[in-house]
PDB file of C-alpha atoms in Angstrom:
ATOM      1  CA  UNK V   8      11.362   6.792 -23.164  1.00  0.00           C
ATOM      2  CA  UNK V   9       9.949   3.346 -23.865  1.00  0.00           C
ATOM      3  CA  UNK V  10      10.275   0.213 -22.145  1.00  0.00           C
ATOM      4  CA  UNK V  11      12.268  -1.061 -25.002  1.00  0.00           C
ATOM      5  CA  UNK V  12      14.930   1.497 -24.514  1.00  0.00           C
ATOM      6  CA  UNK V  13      15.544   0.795 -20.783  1.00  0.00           C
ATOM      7  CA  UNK V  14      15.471  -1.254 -18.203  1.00  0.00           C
ATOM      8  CA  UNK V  15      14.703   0.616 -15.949  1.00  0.00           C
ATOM      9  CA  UNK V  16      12.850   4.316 -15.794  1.00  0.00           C
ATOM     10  CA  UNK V  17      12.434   6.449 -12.234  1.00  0.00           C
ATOM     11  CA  UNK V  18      11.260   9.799 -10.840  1.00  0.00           C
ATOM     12  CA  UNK V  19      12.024   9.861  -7.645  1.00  0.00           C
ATOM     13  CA  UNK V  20      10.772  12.667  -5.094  1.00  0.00           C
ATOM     14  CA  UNK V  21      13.250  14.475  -3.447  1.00  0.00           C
ATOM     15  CA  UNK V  22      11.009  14.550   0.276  1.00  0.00           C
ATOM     16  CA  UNK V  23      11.041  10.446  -0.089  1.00  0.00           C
ATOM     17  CA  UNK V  24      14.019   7.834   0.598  1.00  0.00           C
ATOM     18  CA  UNK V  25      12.759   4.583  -0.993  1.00  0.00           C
ATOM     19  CA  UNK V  26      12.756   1.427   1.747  1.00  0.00           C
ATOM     20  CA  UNK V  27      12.689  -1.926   0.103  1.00  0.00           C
ATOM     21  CA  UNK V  28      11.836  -5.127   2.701  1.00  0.00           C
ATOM     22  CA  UNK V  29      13.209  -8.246   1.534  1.00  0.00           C
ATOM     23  CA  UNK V  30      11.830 -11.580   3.169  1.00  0.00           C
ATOM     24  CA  UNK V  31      14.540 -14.599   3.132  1.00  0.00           C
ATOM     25  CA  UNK V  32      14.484 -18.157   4.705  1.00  0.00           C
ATOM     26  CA  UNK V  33      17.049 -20.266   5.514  1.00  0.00           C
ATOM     27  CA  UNK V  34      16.820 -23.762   4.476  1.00  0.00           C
ATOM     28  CA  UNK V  35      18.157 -27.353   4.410  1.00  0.00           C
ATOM     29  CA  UNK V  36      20.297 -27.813   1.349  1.00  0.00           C
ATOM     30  CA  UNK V  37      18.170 -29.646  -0.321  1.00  0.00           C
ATOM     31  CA  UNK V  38      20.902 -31.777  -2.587  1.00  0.00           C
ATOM     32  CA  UNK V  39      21.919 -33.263   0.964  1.00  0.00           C
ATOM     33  CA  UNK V  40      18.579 -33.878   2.849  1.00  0.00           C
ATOM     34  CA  UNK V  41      17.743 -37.340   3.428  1.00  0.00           C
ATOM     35  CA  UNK V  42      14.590 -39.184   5.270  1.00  0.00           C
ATOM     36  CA  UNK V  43      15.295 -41.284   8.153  1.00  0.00           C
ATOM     37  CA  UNK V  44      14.079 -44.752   7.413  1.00  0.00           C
ATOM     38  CA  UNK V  45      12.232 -45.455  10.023  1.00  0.00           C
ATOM     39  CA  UNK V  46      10.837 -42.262  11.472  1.00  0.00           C
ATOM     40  CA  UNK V  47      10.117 -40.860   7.834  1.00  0.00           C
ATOM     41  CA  UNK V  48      10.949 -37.389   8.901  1.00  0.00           C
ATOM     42  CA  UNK V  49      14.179 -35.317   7.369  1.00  0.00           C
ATOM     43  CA  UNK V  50      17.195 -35.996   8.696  1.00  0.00           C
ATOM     44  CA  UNK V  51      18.411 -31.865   9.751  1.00  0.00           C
ATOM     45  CA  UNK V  52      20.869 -33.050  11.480  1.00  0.00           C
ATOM     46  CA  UNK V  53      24.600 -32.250  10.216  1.00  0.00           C
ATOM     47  CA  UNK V  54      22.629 -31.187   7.086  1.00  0.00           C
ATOM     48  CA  UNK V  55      24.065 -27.542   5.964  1.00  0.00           C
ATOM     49  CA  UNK V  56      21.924 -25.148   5.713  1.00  0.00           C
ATOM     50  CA  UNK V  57      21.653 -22.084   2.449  1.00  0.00           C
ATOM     51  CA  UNK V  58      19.635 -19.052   1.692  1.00  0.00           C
ATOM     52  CA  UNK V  59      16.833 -20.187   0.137  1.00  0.00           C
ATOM     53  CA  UNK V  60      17.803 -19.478  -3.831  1.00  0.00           C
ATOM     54  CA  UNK V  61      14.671 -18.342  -5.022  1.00  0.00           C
ATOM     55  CA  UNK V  62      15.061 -14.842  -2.421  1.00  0.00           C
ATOM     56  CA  UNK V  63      18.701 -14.675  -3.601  1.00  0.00           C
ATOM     57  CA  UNK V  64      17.111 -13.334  -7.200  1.00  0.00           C
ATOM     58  CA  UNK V  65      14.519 -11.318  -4.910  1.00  0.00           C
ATOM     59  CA  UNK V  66      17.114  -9.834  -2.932  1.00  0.00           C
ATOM     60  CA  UNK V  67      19.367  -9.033  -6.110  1.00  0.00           C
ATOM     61  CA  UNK V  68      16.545  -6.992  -7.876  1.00  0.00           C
ATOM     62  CA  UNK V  69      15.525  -4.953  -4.483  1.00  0.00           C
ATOM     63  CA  UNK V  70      19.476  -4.216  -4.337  1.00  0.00           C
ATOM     64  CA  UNK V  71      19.830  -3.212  -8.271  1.00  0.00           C
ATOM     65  CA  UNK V  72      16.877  -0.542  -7.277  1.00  0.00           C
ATOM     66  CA  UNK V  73      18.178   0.730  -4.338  1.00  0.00           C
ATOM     67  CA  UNK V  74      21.498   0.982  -6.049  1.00  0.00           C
ATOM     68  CA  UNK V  75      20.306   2.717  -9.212  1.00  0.00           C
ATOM     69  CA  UNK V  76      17.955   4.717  -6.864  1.00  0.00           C
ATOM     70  CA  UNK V  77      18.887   5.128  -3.405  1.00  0.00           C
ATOM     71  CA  UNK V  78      17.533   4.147  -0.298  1.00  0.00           C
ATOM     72  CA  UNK V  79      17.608   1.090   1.811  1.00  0.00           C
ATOM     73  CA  UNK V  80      17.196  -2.717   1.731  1.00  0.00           C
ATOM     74  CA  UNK V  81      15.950  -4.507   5.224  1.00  0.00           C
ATOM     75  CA  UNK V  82      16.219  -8.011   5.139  1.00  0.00           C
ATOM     76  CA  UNK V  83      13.731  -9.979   7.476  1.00  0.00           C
ATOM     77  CA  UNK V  84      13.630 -13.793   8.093  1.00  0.00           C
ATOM     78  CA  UNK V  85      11.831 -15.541  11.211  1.00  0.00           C
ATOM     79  CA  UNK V  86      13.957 -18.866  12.343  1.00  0.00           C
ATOM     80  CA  UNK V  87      16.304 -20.101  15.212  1.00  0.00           C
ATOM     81  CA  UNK V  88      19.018 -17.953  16.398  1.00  0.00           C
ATOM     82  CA  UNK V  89      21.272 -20.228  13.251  1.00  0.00           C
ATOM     83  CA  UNK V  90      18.942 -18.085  10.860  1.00  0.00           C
ATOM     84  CA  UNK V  91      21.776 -15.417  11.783  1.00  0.00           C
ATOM     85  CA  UNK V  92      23.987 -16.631   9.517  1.00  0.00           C
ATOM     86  CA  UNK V  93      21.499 -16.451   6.621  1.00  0.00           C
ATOM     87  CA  UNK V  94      20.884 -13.005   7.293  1.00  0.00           C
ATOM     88  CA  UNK V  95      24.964 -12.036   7.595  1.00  0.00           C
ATOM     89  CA  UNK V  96      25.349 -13.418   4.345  1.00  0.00           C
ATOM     90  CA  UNK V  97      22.698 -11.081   2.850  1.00  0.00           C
ATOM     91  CA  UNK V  98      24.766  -7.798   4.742  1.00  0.00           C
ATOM     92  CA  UNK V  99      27.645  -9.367   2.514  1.00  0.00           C
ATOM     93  CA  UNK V 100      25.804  -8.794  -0.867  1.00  0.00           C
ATOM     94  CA  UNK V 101      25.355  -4.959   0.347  1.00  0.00           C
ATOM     95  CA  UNK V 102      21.587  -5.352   2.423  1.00  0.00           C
ATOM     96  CA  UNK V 103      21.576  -1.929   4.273  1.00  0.00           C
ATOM     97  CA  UNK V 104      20.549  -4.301   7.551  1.00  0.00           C
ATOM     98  CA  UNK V 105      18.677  -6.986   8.757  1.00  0.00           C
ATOM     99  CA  UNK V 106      16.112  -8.049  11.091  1.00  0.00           C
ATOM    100  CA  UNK V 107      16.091 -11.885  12.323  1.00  0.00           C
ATOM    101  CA  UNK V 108      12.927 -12.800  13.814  1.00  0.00           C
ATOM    102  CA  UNK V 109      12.997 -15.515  16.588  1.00  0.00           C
ATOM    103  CA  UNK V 110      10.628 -16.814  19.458  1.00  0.00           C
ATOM    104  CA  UNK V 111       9.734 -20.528  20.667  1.00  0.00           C
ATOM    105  CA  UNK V 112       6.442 -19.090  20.281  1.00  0.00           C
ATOM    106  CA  UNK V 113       7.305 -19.444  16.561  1.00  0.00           C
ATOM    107  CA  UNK V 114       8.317 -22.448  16.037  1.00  0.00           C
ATOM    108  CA  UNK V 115       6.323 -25.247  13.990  1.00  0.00           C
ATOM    109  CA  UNK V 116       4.592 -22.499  12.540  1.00  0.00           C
ATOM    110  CA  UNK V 117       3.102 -23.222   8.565  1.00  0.00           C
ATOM    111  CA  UNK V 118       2.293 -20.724   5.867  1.00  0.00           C
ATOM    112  CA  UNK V 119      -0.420 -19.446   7.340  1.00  0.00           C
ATOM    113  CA  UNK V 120       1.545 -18.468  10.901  1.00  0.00           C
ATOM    114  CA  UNK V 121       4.458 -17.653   9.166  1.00  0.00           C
ATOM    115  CA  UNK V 122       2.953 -15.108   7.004  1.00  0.00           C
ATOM    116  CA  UNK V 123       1.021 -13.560  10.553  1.00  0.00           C
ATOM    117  CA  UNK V 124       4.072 -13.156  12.101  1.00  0.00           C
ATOM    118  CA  UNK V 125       6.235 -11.728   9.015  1.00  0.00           C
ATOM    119  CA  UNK V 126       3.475  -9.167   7.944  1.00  0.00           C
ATOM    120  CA  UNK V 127       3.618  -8.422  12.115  1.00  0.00           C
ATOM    121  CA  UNK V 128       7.815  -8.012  11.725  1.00  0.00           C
ATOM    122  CA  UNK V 129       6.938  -5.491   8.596  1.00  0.00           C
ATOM    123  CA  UNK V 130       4.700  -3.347  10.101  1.00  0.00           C
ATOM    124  CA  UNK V 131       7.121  -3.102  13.437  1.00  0.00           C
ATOM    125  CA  UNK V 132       9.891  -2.139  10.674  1.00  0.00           C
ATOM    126  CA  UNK V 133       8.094   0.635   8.722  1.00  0.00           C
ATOM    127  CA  UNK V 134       7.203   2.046  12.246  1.00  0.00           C
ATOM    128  CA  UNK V 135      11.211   1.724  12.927  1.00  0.00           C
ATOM    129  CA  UNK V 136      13.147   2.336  10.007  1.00  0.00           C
ATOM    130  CA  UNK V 137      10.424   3.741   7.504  1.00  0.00           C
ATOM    131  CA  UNK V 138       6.920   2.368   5.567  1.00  0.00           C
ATOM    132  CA  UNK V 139       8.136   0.013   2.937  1.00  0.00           C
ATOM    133  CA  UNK V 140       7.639   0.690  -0.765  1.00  0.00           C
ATOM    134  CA  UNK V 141       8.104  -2.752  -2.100  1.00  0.00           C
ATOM    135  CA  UNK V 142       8.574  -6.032   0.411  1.00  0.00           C
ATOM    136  CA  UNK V 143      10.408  -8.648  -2.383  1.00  0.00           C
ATOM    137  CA  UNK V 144      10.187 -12.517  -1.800  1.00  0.00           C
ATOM    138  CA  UNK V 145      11.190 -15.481  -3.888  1.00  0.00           C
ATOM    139  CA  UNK V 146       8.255 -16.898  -5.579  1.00  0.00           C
ATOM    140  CA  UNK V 147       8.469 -19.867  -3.387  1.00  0.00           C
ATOM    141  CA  UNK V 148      11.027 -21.799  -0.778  1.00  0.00           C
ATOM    142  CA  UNK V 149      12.494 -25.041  -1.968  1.00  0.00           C
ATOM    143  CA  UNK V 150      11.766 -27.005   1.248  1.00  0.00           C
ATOM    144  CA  UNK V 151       7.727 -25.980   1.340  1.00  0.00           C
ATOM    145  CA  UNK V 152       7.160 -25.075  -2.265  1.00  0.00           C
ATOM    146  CA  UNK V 153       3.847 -23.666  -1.613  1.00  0.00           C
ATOM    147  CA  UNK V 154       4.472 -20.039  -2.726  1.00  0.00           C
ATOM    148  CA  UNK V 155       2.200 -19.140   0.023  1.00  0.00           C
ATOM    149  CA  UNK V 156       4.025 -16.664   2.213  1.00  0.00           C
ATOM    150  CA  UNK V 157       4.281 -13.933  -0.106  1.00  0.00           C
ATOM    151  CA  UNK V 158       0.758 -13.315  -0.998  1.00  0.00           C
ATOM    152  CA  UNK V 159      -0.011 -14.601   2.803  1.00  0.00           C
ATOM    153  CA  UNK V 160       2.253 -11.589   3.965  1.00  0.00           C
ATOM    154  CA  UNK V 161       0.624  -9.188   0.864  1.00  0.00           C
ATOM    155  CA  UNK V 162      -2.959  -9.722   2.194  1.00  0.00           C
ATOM    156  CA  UNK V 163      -2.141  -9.180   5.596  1.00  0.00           C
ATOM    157  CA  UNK V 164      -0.507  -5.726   5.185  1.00  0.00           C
ATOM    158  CA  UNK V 165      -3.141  -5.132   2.079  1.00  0.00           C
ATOM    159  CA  UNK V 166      -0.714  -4.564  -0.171  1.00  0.00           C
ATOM    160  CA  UNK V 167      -0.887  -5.124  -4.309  1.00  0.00           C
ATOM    161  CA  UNK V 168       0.238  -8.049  -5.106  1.00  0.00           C
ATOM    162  CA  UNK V 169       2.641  -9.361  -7.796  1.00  0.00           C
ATOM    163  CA  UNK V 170       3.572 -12.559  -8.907  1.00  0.00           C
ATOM    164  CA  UNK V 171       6.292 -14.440 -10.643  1.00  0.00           C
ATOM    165  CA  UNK V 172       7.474 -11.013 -11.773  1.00  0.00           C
ATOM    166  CA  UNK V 173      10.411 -11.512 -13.854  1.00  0.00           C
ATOM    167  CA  UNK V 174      10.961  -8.028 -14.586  1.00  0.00           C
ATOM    168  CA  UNK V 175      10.925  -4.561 -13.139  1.00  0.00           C
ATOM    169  CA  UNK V 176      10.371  -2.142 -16.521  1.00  0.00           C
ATOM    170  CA  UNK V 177       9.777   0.634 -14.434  1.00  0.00           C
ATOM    171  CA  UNK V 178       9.366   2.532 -11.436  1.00  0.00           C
ATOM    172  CA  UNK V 179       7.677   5.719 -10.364  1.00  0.00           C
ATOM    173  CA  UNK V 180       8.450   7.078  -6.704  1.00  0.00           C
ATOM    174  CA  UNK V 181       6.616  10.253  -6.833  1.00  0.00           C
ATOM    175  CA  UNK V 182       3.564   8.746  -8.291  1.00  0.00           C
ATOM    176  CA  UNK V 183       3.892   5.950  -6.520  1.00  0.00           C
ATOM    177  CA  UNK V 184       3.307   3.295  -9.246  1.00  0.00           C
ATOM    178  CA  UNK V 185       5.292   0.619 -10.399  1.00  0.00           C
ATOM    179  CA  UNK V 186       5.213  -1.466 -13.624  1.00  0.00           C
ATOM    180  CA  UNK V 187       6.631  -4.955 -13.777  1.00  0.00           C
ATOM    181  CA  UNK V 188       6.704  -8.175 -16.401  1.00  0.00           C
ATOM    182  CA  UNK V 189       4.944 -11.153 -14.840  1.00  0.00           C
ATOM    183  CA  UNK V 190       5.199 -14.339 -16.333  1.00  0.00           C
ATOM    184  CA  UNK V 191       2.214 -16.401 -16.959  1.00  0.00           C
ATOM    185  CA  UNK V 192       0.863 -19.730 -18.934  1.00  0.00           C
ATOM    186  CA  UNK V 193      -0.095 -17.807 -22.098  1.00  0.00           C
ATOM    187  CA  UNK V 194       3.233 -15.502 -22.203  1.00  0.00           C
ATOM    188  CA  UNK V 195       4.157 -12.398 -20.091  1.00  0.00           C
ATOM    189  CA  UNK V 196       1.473 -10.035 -18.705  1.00  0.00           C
ATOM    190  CA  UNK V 197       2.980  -6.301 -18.070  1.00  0.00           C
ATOM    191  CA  UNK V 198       1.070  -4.956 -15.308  1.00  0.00           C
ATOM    192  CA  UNK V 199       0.950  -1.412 -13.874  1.00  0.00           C
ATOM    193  CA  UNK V 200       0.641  -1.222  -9.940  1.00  0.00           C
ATOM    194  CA  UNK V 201       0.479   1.323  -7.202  1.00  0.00           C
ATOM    195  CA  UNK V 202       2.729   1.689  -4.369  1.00  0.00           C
ATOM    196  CA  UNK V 203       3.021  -0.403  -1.671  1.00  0.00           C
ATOM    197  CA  UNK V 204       3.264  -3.668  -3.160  1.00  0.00           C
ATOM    198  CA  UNK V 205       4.571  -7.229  -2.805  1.00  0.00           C
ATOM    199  CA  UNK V 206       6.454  -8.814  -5.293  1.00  0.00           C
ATOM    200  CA  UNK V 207       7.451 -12.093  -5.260  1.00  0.00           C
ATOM    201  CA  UNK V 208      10.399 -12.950  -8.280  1.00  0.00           C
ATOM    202  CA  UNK V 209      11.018 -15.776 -10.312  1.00  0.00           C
ATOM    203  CA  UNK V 210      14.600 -17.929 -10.524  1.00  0.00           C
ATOM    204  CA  UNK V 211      16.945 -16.989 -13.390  1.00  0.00           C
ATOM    205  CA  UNK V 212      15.529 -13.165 -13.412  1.00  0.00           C
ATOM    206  CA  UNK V 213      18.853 -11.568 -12.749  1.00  0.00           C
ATOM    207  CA  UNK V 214      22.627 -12.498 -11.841  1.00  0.00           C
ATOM    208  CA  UNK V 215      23.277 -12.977  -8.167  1.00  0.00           C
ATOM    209  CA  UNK V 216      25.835 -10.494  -7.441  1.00  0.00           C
ATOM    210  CA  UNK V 217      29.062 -11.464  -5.552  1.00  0.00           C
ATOM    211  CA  UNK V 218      29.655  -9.691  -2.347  1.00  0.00           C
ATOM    212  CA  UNK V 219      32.735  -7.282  -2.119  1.00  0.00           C
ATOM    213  CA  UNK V 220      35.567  -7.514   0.688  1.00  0.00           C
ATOM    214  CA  UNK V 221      34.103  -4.454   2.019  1.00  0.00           C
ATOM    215  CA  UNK V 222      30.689  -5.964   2.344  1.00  0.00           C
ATOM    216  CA  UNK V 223      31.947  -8.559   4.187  1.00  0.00           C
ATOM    217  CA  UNK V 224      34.005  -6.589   6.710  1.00  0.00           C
ATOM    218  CA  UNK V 225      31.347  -4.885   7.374  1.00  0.00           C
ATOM    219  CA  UNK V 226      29.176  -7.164   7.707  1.00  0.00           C
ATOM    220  CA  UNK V 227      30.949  -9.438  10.450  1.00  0.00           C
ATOM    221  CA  UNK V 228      30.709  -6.197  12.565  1.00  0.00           C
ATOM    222  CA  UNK V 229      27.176  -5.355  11.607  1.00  0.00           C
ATOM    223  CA  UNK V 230      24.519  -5.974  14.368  1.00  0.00           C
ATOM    224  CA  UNK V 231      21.828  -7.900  13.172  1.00  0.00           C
ATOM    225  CA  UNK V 232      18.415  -6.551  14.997  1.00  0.00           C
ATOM    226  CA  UNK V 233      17.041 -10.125  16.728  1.00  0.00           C
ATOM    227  CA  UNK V 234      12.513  -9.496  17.328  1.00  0.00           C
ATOM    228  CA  UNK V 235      10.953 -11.391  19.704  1.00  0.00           C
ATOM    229  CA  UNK V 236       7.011 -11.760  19.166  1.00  0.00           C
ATOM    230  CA  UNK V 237       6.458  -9.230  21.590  1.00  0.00           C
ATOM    231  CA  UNK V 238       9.310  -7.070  20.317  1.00  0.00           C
ATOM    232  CA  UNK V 239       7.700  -7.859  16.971  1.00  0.00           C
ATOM    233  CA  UNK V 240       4.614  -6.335  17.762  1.00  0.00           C
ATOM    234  CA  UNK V 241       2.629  -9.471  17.487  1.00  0.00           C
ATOM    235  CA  UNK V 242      -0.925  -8.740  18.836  1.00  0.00           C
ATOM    236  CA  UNK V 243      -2.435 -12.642  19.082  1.00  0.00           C
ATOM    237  CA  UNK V 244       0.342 -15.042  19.996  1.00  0.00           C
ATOM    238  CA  UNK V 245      -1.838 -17.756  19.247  1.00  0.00           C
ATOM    239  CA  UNK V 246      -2.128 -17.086  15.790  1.00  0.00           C
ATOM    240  CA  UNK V 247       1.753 -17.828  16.098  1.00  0.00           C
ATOM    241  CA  UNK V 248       4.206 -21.147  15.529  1.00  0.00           C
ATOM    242  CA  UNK V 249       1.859 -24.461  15.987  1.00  0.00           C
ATOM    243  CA  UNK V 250      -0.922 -23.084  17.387  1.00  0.00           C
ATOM    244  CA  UNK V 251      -1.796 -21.010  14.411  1.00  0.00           C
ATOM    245  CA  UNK V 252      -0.980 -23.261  11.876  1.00  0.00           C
ATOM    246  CA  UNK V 253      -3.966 -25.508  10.813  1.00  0.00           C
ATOM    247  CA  UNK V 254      -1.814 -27.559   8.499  1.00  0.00           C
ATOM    248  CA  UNK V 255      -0.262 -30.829   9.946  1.00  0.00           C
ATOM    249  CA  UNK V 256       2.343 -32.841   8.139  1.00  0.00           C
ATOM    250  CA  UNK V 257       1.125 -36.095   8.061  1.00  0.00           C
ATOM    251  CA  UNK V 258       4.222 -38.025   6.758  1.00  0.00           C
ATOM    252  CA  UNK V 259       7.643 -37.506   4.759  1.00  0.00           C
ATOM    253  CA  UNK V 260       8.812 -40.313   2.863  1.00  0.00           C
ATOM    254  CA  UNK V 261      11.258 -40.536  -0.275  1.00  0.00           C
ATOM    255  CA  UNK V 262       9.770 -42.219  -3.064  1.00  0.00           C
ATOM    256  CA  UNK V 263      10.597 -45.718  -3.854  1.00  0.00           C
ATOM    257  CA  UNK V 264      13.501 -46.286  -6.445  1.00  0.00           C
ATOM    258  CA  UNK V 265      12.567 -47.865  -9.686  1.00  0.00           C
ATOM    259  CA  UNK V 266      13.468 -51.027 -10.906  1.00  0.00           C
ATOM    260  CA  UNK V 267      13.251 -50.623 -14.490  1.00  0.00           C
ATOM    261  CA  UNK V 268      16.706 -48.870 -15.916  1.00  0.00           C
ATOM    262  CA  UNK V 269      16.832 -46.795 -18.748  1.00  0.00           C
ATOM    263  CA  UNK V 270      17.176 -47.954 -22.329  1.00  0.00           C
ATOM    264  CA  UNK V 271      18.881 -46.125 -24.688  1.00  0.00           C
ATOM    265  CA  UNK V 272      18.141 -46.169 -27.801  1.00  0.00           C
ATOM    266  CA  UNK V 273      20.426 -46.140 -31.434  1.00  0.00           C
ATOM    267  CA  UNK V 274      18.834 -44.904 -34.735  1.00  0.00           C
ATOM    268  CA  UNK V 275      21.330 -46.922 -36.061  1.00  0.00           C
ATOM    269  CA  UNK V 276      20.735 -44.922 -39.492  1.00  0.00           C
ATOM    270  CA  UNK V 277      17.606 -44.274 -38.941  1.00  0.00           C
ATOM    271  CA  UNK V 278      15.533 -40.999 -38.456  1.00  0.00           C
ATOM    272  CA  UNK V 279      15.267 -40.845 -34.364  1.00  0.00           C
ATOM    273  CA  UNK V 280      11.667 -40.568 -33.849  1.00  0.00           C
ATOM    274  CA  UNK V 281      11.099 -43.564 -35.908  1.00  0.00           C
ATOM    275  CA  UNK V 282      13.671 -45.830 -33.400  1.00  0.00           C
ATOM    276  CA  UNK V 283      12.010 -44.368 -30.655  1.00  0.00           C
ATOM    277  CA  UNK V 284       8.625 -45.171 -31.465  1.00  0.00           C
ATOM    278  CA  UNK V 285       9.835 -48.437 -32.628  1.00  0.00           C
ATOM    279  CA  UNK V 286      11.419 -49.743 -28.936  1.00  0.00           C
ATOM    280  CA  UNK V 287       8.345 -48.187 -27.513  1.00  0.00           C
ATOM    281  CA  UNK V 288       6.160 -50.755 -28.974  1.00  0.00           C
ATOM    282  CA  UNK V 289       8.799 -53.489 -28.464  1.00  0.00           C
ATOM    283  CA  UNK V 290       8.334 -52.996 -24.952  1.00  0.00           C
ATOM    284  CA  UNK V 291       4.744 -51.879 -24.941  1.00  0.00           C
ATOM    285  CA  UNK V 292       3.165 -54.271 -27.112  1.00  0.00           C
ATOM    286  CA  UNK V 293      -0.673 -53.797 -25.841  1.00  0.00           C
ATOM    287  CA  UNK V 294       0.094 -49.835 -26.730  1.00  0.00           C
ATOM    288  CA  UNK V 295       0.650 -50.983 -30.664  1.00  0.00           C
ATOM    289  CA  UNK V 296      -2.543 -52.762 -30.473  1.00  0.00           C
ATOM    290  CA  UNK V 297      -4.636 -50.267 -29.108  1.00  0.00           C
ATOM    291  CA  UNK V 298      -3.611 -47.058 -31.116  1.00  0.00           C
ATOM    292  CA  UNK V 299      -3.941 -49.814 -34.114  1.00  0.00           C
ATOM    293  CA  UNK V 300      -7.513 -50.109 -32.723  1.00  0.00           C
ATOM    294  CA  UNK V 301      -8.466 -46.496 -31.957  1.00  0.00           C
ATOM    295  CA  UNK V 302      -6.644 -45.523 -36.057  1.00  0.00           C
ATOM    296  CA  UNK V 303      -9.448 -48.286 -37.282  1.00  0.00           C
ATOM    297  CA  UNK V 304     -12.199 -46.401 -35.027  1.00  0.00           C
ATOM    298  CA  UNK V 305     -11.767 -43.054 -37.338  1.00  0.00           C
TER     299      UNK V 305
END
């Protein structure tokens, strides 16, 4: 069967359950963060707080597998005990559970701590619930956008990695390979990959499904499984939070608003480009003269 035929292709072994881990973060909504004034540091407070939306397309694909396939979807984050909510609303969407990790030893940790102590969270959950086949992530969180973590996390457990996959075309449990459509500046690469791997997913790859009632229900009573570092299985705490984390945030500031407004512009019969260019130089003069100059140069 060819790619172009399905979306999806699988042989599964009947001695294997697939295990999917899928990392999450809970963050600020960014559309209501501000910066204090003064202090130049985000204002969290009475800010609401949202899954970050680039693992809500993550989480969807590891779901549509485990759906099509069987198995079992972990969801993992590392936060403050709030993170809980995060996690509940994943066990809503149909996540088979979900892990919150959570220490003061954690906290002010970067990518580079972060990504110690999630690969350290993974390892304690393949011991636990069984080895992951594929750990998912968003391609990148919308309050760091470094689109570290993930291929922090990957090298850590030495895992394949995959990036800004927009596509799973198919999957191969018994000979544990995967293949998968990852975008890139000259068009989309497909690339062929053994099992385990990390995959981190780009925005707009699939629909976000909407939970059912019976999600819900059951996930209000669901337990979610809370990891301290030790519980975690963390081996050097100071690898951990803001001792491990040799980037510093020197400043947060919002960027000055401009003074100029925009100016729109009317053909007013006349072909677009043409007005355009023409208001350009109005207010640009110097640019006329120069690209006058540089047209004499040739």
């Amino acid at each position: 069967m060819s790619l172009c035929q399905a979306d999806v292709v699988v042989s599964a072994s009947a001695e294997h359950t697939m295990h999917i881990v899928v990392c999450i973060k809970q963050v600020p909504d960014s559309a209501q963060i501000r910066v204090h004034p003064v202090t130049n540091t985000i204002m969290r407070q009475g800010v609401p707080t949202i899954i970050n939306p680039y693992d809500l397309f993550a989480l969807e694909e590891a779901l549509r597998l485990r759906d099509k396939f069987g198995g079992e979807v972990t969801v993992l984050t590392m936060g403050p005990p709030s993170a809980e909510d995060s996690l509940r609303k994943a066990l809503t969407f149909g996540a088979n559970r979900a892990v919150l990790l959570t220490d003061r030893f954690f906290a002010g940790a970067d990518t580079l701590a972060t990504s110690y102590a999630l690969a350290s969270a993974i390892r304690k959950i393949g011991a636990t619930y069984g080895e992951p086949d594929i750990v998912f992530t968003g391609k990148q969180t919308i309050d760091g956008d470094t689109a570290q973590v993930g291929p922090g996390i990957c090298k850590r457990l030495d895992f394949l990695q995959l990036t800004y996959v927009s596509k799973v075309a198919s999957l191969d449990l018994a000979g544990r390979s995967i293949e998968v459509e990852r975008r890139s500046e000259g068009g989309v690469q497909v690339l062929r990959s053994r099992l385990p791997c990390l995959i981190t997913m780009l925005e707009g790859t699939n629909e976000v499904r909407r939970g059912t009632m019976l999600n819900a229900l059951n996930a209000a009573r669901a337990e979610v499984v809370k990891w301290s570092a030790q519980d975690a299985g963390v081996e050097d705490i100071s690898k951990c939070g803001l001792r491990g984390s040799p980037t510093v945030v020197k400043r947060v500031f919002a960027p000055t608003a401009r003074s100029e407004k925009a100016v729109v512009v009317e053909p007013a019969g006349r072909p677009p480009a043409d007005a355009l260019i023409d208001e350009i130089f109005k207010l640009r003069p110097k640019l006329e003269a120069d690209m006058f100059e540089l047209a004499r140069g040739f």
